[in-house]
mmCIF file of C-alpha atoms in Angstrom:
data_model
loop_
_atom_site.group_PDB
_atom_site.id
_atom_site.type_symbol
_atom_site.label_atom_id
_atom_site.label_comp_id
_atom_site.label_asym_id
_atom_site.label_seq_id
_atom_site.Cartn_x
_atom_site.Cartn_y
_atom_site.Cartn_z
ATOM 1 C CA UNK A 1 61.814 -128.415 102.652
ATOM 2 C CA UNK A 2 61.134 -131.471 100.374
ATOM 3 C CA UNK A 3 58.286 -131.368 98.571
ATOM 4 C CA UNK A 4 56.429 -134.919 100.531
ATOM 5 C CA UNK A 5 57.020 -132.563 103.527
ATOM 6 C CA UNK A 6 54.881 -129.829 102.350
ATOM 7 C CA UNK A 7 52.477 -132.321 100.895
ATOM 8 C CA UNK A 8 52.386 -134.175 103.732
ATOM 9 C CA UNK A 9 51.673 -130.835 106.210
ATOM 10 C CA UNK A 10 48.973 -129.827 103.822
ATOM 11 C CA UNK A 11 47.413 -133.204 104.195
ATOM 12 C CA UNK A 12 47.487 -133.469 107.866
ATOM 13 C CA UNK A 13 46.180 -129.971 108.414
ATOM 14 C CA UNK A 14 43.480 -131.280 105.889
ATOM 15 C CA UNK A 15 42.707 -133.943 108.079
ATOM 16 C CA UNK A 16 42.808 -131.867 111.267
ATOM 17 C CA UNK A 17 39.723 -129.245 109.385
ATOM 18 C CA UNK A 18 37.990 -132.577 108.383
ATOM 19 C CA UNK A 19 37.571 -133.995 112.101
ATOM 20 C CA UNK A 20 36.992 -130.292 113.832
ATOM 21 C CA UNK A 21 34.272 -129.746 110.947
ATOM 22 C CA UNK A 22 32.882 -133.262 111.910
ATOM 23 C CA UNK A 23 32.904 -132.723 115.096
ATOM 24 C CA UNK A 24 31.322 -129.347 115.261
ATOM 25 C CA UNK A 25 28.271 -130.959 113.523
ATOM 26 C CA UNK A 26 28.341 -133.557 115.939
ATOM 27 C CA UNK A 27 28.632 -136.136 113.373
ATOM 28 C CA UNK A 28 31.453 -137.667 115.630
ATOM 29 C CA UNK A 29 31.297 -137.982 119.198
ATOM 30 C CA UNK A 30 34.108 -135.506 120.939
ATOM 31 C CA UNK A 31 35.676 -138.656 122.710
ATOM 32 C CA UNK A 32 36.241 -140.358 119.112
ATOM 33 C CA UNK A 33 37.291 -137.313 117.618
ATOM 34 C CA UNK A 34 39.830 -136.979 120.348
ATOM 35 C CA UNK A 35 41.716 -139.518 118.814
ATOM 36 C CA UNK A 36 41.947 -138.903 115.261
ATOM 37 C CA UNK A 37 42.850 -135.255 115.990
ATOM 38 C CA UNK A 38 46.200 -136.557 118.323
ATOM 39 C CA UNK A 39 46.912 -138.359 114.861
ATOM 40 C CA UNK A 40 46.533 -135.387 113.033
ATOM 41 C CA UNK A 41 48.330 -133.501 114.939
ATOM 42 C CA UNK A 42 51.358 -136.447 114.907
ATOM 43 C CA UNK A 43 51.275 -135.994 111.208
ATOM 44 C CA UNK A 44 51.403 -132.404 111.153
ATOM 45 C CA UNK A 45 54.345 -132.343 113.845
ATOM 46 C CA UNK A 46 56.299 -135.208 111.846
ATOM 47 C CA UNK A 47 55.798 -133.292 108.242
ATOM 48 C CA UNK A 48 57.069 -129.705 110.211
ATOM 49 C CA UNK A 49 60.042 -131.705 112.001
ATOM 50 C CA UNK A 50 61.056 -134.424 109.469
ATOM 51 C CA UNK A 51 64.328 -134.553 111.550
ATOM 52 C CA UNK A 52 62.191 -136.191 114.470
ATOM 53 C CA UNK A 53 61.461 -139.168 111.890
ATOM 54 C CA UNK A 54 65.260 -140.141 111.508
ATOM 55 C CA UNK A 55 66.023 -139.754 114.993
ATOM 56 C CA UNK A 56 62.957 -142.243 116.010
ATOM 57 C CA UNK A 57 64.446 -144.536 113.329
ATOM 58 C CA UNK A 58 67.616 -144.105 114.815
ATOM 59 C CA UNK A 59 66.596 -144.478 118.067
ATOM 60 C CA UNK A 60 64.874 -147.942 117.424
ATOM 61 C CA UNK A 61 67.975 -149.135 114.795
ATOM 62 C CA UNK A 62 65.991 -148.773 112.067
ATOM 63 C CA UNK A 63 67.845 -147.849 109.009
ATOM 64 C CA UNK A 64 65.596 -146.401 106.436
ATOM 65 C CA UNK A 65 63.664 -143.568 108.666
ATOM 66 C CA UNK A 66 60.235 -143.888 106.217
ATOM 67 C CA UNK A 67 59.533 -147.570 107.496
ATOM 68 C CA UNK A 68 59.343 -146.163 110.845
ATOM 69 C CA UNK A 69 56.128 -144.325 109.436
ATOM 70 C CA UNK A 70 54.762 -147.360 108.582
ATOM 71 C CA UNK A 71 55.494 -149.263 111.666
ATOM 72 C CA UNK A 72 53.761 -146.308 113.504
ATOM 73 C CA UNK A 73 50.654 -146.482 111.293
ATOM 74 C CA UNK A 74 50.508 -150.154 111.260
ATOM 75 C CA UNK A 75 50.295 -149.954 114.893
ATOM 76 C CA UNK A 76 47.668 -146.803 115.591
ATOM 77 C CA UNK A 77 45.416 -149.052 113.071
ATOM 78 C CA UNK A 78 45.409 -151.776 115.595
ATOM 79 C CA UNK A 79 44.921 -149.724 118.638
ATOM 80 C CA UNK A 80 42.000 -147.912 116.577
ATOM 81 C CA UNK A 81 40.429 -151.291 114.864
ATOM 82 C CA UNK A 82 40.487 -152.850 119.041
ATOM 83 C CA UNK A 83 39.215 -149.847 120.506
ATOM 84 C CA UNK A 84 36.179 -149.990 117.520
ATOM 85 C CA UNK A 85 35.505 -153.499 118.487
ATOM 86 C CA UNK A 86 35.106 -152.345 122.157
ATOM 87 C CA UNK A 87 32.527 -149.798 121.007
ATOM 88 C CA UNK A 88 30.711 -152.050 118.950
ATOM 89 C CA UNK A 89 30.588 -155.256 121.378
ATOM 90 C CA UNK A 90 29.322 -152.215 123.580
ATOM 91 C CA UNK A 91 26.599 -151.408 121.579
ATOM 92 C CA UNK A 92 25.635 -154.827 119.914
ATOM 93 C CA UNK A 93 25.026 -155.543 123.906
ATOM 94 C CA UNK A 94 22.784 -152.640 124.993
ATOM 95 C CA UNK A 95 21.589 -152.775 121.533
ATOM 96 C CA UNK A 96 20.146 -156.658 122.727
ATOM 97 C CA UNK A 97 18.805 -155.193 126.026
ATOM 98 C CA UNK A 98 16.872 -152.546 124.469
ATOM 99 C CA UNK A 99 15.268 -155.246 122.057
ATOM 100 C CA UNK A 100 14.813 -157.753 124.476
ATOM 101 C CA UNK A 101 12.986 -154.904 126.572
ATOM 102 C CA UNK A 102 11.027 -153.686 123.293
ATOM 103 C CA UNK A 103 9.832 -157.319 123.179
ATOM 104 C CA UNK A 104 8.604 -157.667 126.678
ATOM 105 C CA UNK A 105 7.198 -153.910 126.729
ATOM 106 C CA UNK A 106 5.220 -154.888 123.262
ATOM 107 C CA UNK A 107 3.952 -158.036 125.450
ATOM 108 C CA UNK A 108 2.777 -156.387 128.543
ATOM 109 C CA UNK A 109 0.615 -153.853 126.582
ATOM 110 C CA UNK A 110 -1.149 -156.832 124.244
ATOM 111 C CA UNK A 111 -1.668 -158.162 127.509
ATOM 112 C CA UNK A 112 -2.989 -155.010 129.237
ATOM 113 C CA UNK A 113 -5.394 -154.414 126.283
ATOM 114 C CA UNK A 114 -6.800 -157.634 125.960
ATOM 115 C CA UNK A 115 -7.538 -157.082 129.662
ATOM 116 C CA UNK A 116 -9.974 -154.252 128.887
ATOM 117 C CA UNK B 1 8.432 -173.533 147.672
ATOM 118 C CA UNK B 2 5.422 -173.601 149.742
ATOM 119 C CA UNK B 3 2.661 -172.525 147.055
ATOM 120 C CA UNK B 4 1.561 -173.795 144.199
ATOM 121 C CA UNK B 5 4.899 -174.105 141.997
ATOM 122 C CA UNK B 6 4.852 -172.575 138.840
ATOM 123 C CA UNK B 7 6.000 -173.770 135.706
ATOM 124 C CA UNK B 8 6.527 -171.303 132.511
ATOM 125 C CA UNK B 9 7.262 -172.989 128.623
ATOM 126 C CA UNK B 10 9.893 -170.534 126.989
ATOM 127 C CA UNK B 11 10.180 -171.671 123.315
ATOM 128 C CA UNK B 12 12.010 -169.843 121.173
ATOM 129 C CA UNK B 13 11.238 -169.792 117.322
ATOM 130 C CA UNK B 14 12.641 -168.388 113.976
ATOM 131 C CA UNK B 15 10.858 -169.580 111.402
ATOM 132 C CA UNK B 16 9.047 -172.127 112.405
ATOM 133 C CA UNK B 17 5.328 -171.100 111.573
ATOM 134 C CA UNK B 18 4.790 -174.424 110.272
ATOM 135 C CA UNK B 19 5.693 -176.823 113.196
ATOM 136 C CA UNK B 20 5.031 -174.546 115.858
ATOM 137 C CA UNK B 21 1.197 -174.878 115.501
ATOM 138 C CA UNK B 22 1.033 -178.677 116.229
ATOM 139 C CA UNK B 23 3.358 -178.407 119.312
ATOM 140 C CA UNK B 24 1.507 -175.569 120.861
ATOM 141 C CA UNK B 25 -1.869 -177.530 119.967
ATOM 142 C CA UNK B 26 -0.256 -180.636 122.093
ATOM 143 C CA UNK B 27 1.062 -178.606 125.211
ATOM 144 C CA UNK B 28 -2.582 -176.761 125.337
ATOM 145 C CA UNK B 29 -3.621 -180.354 124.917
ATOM 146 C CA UNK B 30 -1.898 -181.498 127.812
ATOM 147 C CA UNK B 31 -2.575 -178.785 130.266
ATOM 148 C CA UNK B 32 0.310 -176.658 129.821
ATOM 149 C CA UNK B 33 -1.070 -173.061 130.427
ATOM 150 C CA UNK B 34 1.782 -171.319 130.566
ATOM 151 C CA UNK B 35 3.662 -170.791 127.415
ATOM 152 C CA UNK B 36 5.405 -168.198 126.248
ATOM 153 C CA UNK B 37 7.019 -168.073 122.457
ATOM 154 C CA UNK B 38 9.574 -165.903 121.523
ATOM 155 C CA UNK B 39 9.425 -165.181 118.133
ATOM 156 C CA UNK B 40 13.245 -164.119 117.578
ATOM 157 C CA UNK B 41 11.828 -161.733 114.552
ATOM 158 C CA UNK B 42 10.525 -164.088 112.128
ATOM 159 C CA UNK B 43 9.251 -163.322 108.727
ATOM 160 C CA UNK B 44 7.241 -166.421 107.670
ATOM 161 C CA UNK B 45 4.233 -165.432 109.910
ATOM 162 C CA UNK B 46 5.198 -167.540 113.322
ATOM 163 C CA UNK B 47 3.678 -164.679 115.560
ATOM 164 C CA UNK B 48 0.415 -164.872 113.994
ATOM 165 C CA UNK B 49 -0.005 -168.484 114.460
ATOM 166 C CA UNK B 50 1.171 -168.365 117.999
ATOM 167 C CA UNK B 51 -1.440 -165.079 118.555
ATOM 168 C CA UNK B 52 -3.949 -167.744 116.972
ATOM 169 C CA UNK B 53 -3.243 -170.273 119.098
ATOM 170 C CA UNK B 54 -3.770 -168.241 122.031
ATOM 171 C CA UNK B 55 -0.768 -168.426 123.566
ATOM 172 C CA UNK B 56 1.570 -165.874 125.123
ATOM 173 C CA UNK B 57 3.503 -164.114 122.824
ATOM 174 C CA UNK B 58 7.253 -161.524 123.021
ATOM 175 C CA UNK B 59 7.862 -160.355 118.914
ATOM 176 C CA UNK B 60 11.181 -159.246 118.986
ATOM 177 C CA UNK B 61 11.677 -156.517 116.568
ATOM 178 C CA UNK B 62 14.634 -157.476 115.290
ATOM 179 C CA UNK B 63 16.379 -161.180 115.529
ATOM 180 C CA UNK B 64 19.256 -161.700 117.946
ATOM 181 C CA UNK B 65 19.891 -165.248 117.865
ATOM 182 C CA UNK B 66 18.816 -168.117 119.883
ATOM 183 C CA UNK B 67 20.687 -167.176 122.947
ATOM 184 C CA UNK B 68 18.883 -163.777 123.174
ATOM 185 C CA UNK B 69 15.513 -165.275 122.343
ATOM 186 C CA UNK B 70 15.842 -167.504 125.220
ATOM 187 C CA UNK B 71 17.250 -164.777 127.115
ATOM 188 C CA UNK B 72 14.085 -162.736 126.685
ATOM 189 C CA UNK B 73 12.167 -165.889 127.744
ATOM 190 C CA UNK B 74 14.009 -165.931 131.322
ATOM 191 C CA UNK B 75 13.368 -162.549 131.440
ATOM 192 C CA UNK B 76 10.022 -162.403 131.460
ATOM 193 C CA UNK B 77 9.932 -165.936 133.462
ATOM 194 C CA UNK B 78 11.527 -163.473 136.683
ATOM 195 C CA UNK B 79 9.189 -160.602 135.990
ATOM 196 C CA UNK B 80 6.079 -163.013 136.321
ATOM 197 C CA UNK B 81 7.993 -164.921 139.549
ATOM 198 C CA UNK B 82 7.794 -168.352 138.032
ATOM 199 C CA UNK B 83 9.460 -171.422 140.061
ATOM 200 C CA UNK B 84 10.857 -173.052 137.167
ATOM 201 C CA UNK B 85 11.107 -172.371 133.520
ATOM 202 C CA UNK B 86 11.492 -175.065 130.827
ATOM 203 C CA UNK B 87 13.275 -174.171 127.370
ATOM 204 C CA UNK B 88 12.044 -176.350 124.863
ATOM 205 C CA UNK B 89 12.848 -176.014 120.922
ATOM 206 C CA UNK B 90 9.792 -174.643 118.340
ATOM 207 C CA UNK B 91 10.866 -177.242 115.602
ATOM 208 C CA UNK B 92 9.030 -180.168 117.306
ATOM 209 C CA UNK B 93 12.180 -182.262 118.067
ATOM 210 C CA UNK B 94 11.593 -181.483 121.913
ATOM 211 C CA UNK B 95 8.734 -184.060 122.840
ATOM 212 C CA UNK B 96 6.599 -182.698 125.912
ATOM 213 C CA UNK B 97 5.905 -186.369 127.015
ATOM 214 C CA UNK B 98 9.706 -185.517 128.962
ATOM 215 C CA UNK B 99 8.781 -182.186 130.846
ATOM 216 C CA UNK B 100 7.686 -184.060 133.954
ATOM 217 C CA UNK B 101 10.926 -186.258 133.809
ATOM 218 C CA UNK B 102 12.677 -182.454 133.205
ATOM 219 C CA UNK B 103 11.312 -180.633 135.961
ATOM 220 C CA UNK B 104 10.738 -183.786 138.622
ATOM 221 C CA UNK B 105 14.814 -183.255 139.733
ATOM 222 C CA UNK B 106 14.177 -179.751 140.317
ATOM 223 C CA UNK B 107 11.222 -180.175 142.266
ATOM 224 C CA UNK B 108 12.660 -182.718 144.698
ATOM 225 C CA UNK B 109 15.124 -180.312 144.993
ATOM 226 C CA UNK B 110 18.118 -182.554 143.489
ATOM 227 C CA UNK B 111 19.241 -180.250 140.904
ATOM 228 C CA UNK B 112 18.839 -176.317 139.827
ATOM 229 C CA UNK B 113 19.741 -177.244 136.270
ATOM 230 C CA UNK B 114 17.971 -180.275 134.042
ATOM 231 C CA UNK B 115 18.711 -181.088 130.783
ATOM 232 C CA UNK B 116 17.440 -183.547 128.137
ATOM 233 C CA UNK B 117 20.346 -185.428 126.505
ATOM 234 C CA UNK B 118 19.633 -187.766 123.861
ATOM 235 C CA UNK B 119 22.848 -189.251 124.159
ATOM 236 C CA UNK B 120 22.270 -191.001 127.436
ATOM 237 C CA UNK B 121 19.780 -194.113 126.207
ATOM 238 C CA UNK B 122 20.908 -193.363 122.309
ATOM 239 C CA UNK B 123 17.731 -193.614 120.956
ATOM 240 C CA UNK B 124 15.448 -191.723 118.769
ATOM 241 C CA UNK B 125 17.134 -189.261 116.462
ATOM 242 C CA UNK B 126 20.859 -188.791 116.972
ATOM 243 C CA UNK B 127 21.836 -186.298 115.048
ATOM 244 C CA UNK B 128 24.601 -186.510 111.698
ATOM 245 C CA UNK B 129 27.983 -187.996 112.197
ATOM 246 C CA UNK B 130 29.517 -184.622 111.844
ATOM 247 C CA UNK B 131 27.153 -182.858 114.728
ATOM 248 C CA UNK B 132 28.424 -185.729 116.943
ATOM 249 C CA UNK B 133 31.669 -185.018 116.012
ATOM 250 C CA UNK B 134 31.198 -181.880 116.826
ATOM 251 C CA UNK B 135 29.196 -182.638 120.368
ATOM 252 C CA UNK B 136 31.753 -184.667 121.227
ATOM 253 C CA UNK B 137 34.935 -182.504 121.059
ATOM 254 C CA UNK B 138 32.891 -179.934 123.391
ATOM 255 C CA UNK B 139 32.141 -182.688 125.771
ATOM 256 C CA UNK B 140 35.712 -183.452 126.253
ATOM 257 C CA UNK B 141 36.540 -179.700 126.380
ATOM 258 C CA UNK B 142 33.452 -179.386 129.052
ATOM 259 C CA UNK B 143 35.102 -182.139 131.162
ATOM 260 C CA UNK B 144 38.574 -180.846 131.091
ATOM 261 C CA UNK B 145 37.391 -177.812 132.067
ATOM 262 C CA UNK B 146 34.379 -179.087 134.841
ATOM 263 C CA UNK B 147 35.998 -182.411 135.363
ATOM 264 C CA UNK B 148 32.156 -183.306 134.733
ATOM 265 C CA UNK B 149 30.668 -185.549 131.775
ATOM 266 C CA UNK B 150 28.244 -183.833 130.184
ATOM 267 C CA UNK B 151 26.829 -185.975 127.462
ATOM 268 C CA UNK B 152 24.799 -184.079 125.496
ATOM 269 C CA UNK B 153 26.317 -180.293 126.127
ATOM 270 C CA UNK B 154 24.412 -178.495 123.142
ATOM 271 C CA UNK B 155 20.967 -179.856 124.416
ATOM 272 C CA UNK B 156 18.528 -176.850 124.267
ATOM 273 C CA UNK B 157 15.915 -179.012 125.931
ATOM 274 C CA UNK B 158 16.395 -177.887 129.540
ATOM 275 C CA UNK B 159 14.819 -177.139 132.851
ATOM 276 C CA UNK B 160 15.813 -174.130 135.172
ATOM 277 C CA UNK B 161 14.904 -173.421 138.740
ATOM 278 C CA UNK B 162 14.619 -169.718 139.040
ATOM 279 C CA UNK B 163 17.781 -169.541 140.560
ATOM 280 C CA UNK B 164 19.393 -170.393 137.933
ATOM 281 C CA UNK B 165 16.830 -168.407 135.607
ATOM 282 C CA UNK B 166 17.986 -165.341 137.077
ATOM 283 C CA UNK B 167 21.736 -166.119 137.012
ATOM 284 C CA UNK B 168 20.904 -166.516 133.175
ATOM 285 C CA UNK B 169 18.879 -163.747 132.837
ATOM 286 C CA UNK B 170 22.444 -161.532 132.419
ATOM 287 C CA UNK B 171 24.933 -164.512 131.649
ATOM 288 C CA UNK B 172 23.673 -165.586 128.395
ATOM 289 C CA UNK B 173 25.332 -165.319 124.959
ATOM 290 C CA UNK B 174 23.467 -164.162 121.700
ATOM 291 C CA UNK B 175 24.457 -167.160 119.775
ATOM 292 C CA UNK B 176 24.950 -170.950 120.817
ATOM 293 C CA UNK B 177 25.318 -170.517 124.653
ATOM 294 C CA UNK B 178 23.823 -173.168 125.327
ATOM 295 C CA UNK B 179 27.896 -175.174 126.054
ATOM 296 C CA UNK B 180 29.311 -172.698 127.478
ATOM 297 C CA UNK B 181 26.130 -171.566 129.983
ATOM 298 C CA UNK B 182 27.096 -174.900 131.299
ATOM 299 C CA UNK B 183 30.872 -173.763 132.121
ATOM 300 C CA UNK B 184 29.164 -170.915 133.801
ATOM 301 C CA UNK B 185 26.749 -172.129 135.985
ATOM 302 C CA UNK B 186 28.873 -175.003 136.957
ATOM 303 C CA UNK B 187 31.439 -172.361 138.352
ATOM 304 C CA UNK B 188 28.559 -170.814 140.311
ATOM 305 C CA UNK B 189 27.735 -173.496 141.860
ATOM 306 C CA UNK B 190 24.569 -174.952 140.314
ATOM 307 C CA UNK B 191 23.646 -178.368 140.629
ATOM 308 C CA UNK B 192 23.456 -179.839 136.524
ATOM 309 C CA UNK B 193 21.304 -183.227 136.126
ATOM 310 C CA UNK B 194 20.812 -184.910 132.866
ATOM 311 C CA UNK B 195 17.781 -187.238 132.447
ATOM 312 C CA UNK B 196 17.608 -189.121 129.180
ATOM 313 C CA UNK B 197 15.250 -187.657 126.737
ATOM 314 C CA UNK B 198 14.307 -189.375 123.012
ATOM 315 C CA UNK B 199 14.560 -186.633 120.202
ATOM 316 C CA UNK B 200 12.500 -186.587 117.038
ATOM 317 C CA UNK B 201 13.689 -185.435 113.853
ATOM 318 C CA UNK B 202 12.844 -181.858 113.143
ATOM 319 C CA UNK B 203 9.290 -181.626 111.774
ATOM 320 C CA UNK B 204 9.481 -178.505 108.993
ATOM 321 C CA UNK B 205 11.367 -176.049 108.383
ATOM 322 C CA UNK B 206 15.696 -176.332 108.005
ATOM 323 C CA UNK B 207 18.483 -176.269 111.009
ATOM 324 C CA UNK B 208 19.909 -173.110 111.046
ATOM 325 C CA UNK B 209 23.506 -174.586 111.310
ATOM 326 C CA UNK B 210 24.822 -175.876 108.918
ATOM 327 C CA UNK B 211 27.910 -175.575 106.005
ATOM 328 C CA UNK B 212 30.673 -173.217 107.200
ATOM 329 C CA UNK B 213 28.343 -172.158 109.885
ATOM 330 C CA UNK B 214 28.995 -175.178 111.371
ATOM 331 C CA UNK B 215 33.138 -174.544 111.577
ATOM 332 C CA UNK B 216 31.846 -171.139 113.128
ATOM 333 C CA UNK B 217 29.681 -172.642 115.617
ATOM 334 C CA UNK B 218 32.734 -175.220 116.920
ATOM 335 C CA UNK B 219 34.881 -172.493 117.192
ATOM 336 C CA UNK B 220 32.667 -170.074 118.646
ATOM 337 C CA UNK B 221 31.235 -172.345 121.470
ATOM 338 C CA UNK B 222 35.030 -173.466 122.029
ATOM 339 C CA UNK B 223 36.460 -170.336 122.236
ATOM 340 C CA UNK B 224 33.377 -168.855 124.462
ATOM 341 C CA UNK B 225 33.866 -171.726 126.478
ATOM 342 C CA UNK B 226 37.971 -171.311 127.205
ATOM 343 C CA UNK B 227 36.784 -167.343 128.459
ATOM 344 C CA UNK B 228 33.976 -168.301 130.435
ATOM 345 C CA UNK B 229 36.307 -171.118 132.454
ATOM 346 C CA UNK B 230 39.031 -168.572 133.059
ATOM 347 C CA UNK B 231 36.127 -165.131 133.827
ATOM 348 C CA UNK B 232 35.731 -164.191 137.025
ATOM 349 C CA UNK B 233 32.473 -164.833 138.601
ATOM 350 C CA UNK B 234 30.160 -162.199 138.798
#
């Protein structure tokens, strides 16, 4: 086993700790840690089976295997930076409703106490 | 609208403690009881001169942007039932001596949707050559897209029957909307009047567009006016 294969296991079953330890303090959410531990778990099953990596490449005519990594990471980033964007728009939007309520609330009770 | 109709003010202000004294002075002035300022989280002391005037005021605790200031305004325009609700701008270059030409379409029950275009009669302050510019390309986007001329599309001066308030109330962007809340509410169906309105330079205080916010804003409003033509009505 080549060395990058070892490191790379050892770095991936890093990663997989990392996100279960996060998770189990609830400092991530179990449906975004859901994601980071299928990657993880990619990594760890691409270092074990480095085989798989020159079949892919193979498979899509690449010639050197290693690029196919990239391609692959290149991609999950976009998936992951979209499906961040989604969350955020998310919460920028009930993030306005709750001020716009906060606002009206604060308005109603100057109003209700100047009434007194 | 067989009782008295109601009319609410919804003025929306960052910043603007300086010139939003003397227009609140003039509206008390001229009878208009019900305002309501929303001060979009200022930090130059608007709320307290609004509280001093007397007049109704929503703080938001943080800002959000013109769009959700307003927003807030229509808001609270459907909680209290009002008939119609007038936006007008806190920087004094929305003269009150218009409101009755504003709200008179709505109340003869020719249009849902008034707004104040200073482009019509071209007088009073037009705005730089670049704004124009600017104006003008989302005009001609606004009539390829409505097949209607709107002349003066980023007008914040406008009149709403609550109808449309409450269409607004949940279709209304943060930032800018006021372009592309014209896409929208011409797709559902609103009837959209402009009456000619004179402008005034602003009185204090700075624009808050300009420099490279300016590219932003064009680009923004464009783009958020391609979606809303092609979204599906809600």
């Amino acid at each position: 086993m080549s060395t990058i294969a070892i490191i790379s296991m050892i770095v991936s079953a890093g990663l997989l700790v990392f996100i279960v330890a996060l998770t189990r303090q609830r400092k991530i959410r179990e449906q975004y840690a859901l994601i980071w531990l299928a990657v993880g778990f990619l990594i760890l099953v691409f270092s074990i089976f480095n085989k798989l990596l020159d079949f892919l490449a193979r498979l899509a005519g690449i010639y050197y295997a290693p690029s196919v990594l990239i391609v692959l990471m290149v991609f999950f980033g976009m998936v992951l930076g979209i499906h961040f964007t989604l969350v955020i728009s998310k919460l920028a939007e009930d993030n306005k409703k709750l001020i716009q309520e906060i606002g009206l609330l604060k308005n109603r009770i100057e109003t209700l106490e100047k009434g007194r | 609208m067989s009782h008295p109709i109601t009319m609410l003010i919804v003025i929306p202000a960052f910043n603007e403690a300086e010139s939003i004294g003397p227009l609140l002075e003039r509206l008390q002035k001229e009878g208009h009881a019900d305002v309501l300022v929303v001060d979009d989280g200022s930090t130059d002391g608007t709320g307290e001169t609004v509280r001093k005037a007397g007049v109704s005021l929503i703080s938001l605790p943080i800002n959000l942007g013109i769009g959700g200031a307003v927003q807030t305004g229509f808001l609270y325009a459907l909680e209290n039932h009002y008939d119609i609700a007038v936006q007008m701008d806190g920087d004094g270059q929305h003269d009150s001596a218009y409101l009755e030409d504003l709200i008179r379409p709505i109340l003869q029950d020719q249009a849902d949707v008034v707004i104040g275009s200073r482009f019509i009669e071209k007088t009073g302050f037009q705005s730089s050559f670049p704004r124009r510019t600017g104006i003008k390309i989302l005009q001609f986007l606004n009539y390829l897209l409505t097949g209607r001329q709107f002349t003066d599309c980023t007008s914040g001066f406008r009149a709403y029957h609550s109808k449309a308030v409450s269409f607004l109330s949940e279709n209304y962007s943060v930032d800018f909307p006021e372009p592309e809340a014209l896409i929208a509410m011409s797709k559902k169906g609103f009837r959209i009047l402009e009456v000619p309105v004179v402008m005034k330079g602003r009185a204090a205080g700075t624009s808050s567009i300009h420099g490279l916010k300016s590219f932003y804003y064009v680009s923004k409003v464009f783009i958020s006016i391609v979606f809303e033509y092609f979204r599906r009505s809600t």
